[in-house]
PDB file of C-alpha atoms in Angstrom:
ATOM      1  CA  UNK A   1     -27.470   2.898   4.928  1.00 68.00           C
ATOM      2  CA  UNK A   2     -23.826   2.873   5.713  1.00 70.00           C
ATOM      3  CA  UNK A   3     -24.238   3.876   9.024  1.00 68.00           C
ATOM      4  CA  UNK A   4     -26.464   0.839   9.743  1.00 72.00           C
ATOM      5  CA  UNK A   5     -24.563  -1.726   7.692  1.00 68.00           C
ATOM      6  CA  UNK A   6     -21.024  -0.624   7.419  1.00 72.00           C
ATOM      7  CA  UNK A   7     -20.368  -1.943   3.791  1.00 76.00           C
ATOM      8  CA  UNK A   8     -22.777  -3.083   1.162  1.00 82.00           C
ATOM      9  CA  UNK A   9     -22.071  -5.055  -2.049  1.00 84.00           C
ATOM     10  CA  UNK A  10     -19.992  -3.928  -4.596  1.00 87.00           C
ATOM     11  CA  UNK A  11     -22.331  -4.889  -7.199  1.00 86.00           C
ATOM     12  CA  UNK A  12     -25.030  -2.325  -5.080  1.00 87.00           C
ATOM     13  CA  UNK A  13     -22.315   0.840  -4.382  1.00 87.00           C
ATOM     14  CA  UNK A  14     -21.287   0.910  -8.281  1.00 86.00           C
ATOM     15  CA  UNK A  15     -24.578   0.883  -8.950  1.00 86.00           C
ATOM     16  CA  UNK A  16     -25.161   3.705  -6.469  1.00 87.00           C
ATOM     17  CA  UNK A  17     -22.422   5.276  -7.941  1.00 87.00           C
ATOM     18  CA  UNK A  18     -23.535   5.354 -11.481  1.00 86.00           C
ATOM     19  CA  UNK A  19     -26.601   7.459 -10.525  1.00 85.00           C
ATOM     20  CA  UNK A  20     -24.330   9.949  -8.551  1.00 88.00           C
ATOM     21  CA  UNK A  21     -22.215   9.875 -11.909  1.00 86.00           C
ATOM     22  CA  UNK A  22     -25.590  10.845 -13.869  1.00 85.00           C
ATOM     23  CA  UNK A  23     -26.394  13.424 -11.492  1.00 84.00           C
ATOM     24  CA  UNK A  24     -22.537  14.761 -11.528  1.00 84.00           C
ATOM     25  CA  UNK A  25     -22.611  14.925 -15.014  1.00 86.00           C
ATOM     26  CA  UNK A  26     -25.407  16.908 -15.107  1.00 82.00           C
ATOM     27  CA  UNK A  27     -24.173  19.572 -12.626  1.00 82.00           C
ATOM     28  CA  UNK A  28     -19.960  19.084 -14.467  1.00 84.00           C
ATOM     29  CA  UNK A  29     -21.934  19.925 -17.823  1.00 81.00           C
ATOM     30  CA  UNK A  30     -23.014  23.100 -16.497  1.00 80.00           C
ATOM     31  CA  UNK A  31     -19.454  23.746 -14.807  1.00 75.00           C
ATOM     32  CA  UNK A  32     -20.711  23.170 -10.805  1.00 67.00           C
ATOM     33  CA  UNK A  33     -18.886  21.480  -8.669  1.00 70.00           C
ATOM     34  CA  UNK A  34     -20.610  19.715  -5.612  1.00 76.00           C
ATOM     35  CA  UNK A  35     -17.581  19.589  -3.579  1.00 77.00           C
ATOM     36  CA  UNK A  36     -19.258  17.773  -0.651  1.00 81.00           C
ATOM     37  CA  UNK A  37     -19.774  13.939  -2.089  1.00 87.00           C
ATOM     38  CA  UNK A  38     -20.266  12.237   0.928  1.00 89.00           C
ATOM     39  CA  UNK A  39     -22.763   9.328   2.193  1.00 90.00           C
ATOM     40  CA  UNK A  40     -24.757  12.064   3.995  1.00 88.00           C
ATOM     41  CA  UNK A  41     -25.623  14.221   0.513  1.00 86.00           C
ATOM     42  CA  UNK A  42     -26.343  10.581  -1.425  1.00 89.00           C
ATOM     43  CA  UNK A  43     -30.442   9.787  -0.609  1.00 85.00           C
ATOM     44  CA  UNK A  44     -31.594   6.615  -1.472  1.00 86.00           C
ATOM     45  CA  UNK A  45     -34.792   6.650  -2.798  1.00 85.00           C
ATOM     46  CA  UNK A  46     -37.786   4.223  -4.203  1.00 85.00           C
ATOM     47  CA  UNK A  47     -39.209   5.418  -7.995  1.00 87.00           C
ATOM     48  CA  UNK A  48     -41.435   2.870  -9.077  1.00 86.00           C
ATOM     49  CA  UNK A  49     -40.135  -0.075  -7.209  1.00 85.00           C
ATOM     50  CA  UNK A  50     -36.572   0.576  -7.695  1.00 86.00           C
ATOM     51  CA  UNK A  51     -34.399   2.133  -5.780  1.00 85.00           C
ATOM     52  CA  UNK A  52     -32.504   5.422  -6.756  1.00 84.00           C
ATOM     53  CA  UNK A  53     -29.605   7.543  -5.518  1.00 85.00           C
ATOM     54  CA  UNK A  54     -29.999  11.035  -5.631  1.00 82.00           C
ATOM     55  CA  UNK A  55     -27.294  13.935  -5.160  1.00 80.00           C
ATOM     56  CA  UNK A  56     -28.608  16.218  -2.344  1.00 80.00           C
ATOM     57  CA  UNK A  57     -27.138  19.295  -0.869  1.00 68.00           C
ATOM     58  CA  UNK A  58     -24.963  21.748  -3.092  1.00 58.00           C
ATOM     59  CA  UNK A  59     -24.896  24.133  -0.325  1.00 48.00           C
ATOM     60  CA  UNK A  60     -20.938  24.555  -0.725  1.00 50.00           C
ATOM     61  CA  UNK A  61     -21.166  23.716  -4.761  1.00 50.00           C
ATOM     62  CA  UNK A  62     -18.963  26.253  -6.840  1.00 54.00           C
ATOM     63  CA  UNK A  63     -19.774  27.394 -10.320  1.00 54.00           C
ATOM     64  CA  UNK A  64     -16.852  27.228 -12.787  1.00 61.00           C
ATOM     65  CA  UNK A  65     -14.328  30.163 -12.616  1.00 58.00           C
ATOM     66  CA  UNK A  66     -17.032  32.410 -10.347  1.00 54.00           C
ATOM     67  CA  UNK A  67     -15.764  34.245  -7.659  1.00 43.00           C
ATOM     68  CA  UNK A  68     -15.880  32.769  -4.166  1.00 47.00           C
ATOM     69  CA  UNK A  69     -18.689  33.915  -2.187  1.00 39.00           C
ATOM     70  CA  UNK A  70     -20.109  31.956   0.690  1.00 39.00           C
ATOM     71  CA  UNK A  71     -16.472  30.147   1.038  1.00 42.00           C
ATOM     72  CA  UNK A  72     -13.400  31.648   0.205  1.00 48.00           C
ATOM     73  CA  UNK A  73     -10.440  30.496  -2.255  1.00 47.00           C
ATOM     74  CA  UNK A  74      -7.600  29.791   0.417  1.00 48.00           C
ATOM     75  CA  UNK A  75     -10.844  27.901   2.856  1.00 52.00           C
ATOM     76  CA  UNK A  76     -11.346  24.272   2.637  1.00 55.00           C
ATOM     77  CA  UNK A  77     -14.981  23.433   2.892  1.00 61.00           C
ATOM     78  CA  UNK A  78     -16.450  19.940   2.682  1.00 68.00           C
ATOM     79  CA  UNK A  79     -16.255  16.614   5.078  1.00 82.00           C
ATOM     80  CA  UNK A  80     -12.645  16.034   5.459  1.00 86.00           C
ATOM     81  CA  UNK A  81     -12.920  12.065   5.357  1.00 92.00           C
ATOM     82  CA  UNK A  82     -14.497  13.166   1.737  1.00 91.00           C
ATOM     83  CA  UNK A  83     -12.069  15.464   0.347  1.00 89.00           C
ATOM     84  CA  UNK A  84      -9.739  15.592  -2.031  1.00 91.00           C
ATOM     85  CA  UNK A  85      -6.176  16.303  -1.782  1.00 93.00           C
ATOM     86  CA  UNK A  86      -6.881  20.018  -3.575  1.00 91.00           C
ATOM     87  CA  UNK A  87      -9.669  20.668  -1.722  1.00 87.00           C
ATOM     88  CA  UNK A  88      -7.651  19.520   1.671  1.00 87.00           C
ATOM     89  CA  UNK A  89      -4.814  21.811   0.450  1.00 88.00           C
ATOM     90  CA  UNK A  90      -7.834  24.941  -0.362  1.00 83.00           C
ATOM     91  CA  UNK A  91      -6.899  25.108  -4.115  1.00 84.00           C
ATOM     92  CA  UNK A  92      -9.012  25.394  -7.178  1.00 82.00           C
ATOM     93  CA  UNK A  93     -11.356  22.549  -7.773  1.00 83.00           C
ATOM     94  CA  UNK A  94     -12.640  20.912 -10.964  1.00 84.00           C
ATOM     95  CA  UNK A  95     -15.124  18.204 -11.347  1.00 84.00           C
ATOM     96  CA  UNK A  96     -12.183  15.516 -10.633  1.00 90.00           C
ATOM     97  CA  UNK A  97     -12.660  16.757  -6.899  1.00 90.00           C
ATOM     98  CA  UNK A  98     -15.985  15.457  -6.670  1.00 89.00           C
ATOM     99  CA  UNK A  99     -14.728  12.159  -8.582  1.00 92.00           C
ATOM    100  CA  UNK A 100     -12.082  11.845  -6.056  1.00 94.00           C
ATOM    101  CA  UNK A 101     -15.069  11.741  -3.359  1.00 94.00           C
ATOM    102  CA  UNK A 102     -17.355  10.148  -5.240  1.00 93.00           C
ATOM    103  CA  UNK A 103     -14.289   7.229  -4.815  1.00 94.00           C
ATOM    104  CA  UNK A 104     -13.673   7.727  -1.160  1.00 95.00           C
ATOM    105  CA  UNK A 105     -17.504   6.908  -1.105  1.00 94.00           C
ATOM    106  CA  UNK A 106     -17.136   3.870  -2.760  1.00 93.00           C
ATOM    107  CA  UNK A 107     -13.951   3.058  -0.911  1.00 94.00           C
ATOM    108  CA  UNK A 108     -15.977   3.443   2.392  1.00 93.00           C
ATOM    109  CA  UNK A 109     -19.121   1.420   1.107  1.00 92.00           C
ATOM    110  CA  UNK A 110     -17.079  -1.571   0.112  1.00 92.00           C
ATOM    111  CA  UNK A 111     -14.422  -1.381   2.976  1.00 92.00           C
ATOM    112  CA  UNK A 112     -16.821  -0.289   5.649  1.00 90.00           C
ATOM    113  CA  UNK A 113     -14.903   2.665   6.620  1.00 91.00           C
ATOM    114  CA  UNK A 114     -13.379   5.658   4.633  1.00 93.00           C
ATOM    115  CA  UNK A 115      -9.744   5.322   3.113  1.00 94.00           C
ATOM    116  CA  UNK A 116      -8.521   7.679   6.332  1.00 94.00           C
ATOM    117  CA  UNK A 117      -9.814   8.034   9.544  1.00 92.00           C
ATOM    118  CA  UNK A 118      -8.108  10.117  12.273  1.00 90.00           C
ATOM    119  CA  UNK A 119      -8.740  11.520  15.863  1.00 91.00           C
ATOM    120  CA  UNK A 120      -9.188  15.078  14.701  1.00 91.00           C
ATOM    121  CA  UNK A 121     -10.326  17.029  10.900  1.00 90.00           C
ATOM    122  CA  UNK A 122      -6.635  18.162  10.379  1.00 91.00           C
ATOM    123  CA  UNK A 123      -4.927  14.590  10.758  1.00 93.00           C
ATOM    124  CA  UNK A 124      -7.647  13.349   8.288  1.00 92.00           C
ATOM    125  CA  UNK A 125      -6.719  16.073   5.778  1.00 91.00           C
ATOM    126  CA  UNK A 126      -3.328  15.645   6.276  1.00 92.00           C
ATOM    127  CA  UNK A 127      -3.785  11.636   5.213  1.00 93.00           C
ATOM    128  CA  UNK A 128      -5.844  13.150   2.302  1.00 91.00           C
ATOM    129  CA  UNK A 129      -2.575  15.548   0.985  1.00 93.00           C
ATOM    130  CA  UNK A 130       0.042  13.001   1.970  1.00 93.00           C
ATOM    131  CA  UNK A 131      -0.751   9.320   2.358  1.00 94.00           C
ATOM    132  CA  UNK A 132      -1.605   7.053  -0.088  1.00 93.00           C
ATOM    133  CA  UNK A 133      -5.273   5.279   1.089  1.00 94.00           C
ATOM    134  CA  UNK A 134      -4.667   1.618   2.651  1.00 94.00           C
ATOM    135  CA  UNK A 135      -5.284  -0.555  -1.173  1.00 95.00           C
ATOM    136  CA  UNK A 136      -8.426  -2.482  -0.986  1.00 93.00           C
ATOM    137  CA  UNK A 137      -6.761  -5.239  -1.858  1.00 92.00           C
ATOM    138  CA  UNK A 138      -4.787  -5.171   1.374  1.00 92.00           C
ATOM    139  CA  UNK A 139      -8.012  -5.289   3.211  1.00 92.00           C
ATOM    140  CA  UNK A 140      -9.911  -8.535   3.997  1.00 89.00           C
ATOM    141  CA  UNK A 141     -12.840  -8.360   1.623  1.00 90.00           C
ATOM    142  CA  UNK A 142     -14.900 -10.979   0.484  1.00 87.00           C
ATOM    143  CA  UNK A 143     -12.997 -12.787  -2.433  1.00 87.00           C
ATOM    144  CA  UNK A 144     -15.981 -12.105  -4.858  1.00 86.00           C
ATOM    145  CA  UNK A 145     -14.549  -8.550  -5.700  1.00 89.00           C
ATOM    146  CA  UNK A 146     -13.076  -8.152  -8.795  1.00 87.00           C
ATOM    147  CA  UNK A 147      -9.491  -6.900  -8.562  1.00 87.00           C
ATOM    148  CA  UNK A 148     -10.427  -4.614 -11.702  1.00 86.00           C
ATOM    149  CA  UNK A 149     -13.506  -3.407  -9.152  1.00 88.00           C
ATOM    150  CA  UNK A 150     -10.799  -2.752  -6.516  1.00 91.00           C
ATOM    151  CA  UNK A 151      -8.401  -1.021  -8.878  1.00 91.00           C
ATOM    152  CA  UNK A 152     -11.065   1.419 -10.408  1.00 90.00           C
ATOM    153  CA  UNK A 153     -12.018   2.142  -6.943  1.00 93.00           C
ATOM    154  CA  UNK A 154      -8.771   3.096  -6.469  1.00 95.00           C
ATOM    155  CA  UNK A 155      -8.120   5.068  -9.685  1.00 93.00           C
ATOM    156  CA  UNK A 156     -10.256   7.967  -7.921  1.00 93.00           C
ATOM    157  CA  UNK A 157      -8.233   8.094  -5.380  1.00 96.00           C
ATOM    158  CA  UNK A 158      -4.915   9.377  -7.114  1.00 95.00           C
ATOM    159  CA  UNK A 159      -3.473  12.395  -5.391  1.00 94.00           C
ATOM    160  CA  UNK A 160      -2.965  14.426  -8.506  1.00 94.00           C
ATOM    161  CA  UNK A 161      -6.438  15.066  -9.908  1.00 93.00           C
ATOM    162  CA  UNK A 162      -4.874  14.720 -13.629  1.00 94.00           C
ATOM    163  CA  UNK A 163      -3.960  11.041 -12.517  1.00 94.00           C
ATOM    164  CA  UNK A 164      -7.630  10.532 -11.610  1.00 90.00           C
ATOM    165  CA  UNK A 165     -10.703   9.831 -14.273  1.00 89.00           C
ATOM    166  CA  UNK A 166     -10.830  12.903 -16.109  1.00 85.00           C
ATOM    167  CA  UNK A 167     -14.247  12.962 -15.913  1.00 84.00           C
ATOM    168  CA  UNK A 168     -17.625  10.863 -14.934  1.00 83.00           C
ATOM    169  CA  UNK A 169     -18.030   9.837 -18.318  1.00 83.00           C
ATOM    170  CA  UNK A 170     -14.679   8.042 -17.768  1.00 82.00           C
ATOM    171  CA  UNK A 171     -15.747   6.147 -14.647  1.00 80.00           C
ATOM    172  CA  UNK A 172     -18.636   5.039 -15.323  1.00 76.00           C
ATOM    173  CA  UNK A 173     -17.459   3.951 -18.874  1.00 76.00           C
ATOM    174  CA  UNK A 174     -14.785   1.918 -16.880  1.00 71.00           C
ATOM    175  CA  UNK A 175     -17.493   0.658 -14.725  1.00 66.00           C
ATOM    176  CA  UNK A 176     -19.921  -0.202 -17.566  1.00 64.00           C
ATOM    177  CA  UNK A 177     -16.834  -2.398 -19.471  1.00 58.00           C
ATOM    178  CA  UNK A 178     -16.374  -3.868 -16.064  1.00 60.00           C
ATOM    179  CA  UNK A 179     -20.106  -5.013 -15.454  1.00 62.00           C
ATOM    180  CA  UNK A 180     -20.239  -7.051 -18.815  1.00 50.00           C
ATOM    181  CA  UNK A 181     -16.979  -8.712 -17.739  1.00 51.00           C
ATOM    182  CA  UNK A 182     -18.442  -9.638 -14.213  1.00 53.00           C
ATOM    183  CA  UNK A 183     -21.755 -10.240 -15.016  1.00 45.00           C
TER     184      UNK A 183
END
C-alpha cells in the first residue's frame, strides 16, 4: 500500500498500527520479539468488510532470554530502514525494539518515506545509532495532523529504548486518549 501511495492518512496508519499493537502484544506476552516490523511483514487484509492488519513473518523473531540460533547475538538482522538503534548496534532486544519499528512504520506511512534513508545498509544504520530522525513537524504535512499525533509518532523513535513506550499497552493507550481528543 505504501509502495503505491507513499503516505496514507494518519487517522488510517494509527489505526493500522493498533492491530500490529494487538498482534505485538500477543507475541510480547509470550516474551517473542518480531524484530522485523516493517511495511513488508504488515498484510492488509478484508474480514467481513473491514479491513485488518496482520503481523506476518517472524522468521528472525527471538524468544525471551533463549539462546541465539538462526542469528547470532553480536549479528544485526532485520531491514535496516526498520531497526532500532540496539538492534543496529547487535545488542539484546526487548519488545521496545519492535515498538521502535512499529514507529519508523508509522513515521514512513505519514511522511511517505522512512525517518532515514541512505545510499547503502550501513549509512542507514549508522542514522539509526546516531542521528536523531528529521521531526515530522519539520516536514510539510497536511495541517490536519495533530501535533500530539506527530509527537507520539515520535516518542517511538527515542534512541534509548527506556526513553521509548515501555510497552504496546502504552502506545496504543496514548493513541486511544488521542482519538477521543481528535475525533
Amino acid at each position: 500500500m505504501l509502495q503505491r501511495r507513499g503516505s496514507i492518512s494518519w487517522r488510517k496508519a494509527f489505526e493500522y498500527s493498533i492491530q500490529v499493537c494487538h498482534s505485538l502484544q500477543e507475541a510480547h506476552s509470550r516474551q517473542l520479539w518480531h524484530r522485523d516490523i516493517k511495511p513488508d511483514n504488515i498484510f492488509i487484509v478484508r474480514e467481513e468488510g473491514e479491513e485488518v492488519a496482520k503481523v506476518l513473518d517472524f522468521g528472525i523473531a527471538k524468544l525471551g532470554d533463549q539462546q541465539e540460533t538462526s542469528t547470532e547475538a553480536g549479528i544485526i538482522c532485520g531491514t535496516p530502514e526498520y531497526l532500532s538503534p540496539e538492534q543496529a548496534r547487535g545488542r539484546e532486544v526487548d519488545g521496545r525494539t519492535d515498538i521502535y519499528s512499529l514507529g519508523a512504520v508509522l513515521y514512513e506511512a505519514i511522511a511517505g518515506h522512512p525517518p532515514f534513508e541512505g545510499d547503502t545498509a550501513v549509512k542507514v544504520l549508522m542514522c539509526h545509532i546516531m542521528d536523531k530522525p528529521p521531526h515530522l513537524k519539520e516536514l510539510e504535512l497536511p495541517a490536519s495532523i495533530p501535533e500530539q499525533v506527530l509527537e507520539l509518532v515520535m516518542w517511538t523513535l527515542k534512541k534509548k529504548p527506556r526513553r521509548r513506550p515501555a510497552g504496546v499497552e502504552e502506545f496504543w493507550t496514548k493513541h486511544c486518549l488521542l482519538e477521543l481528543l481528535h475525533c
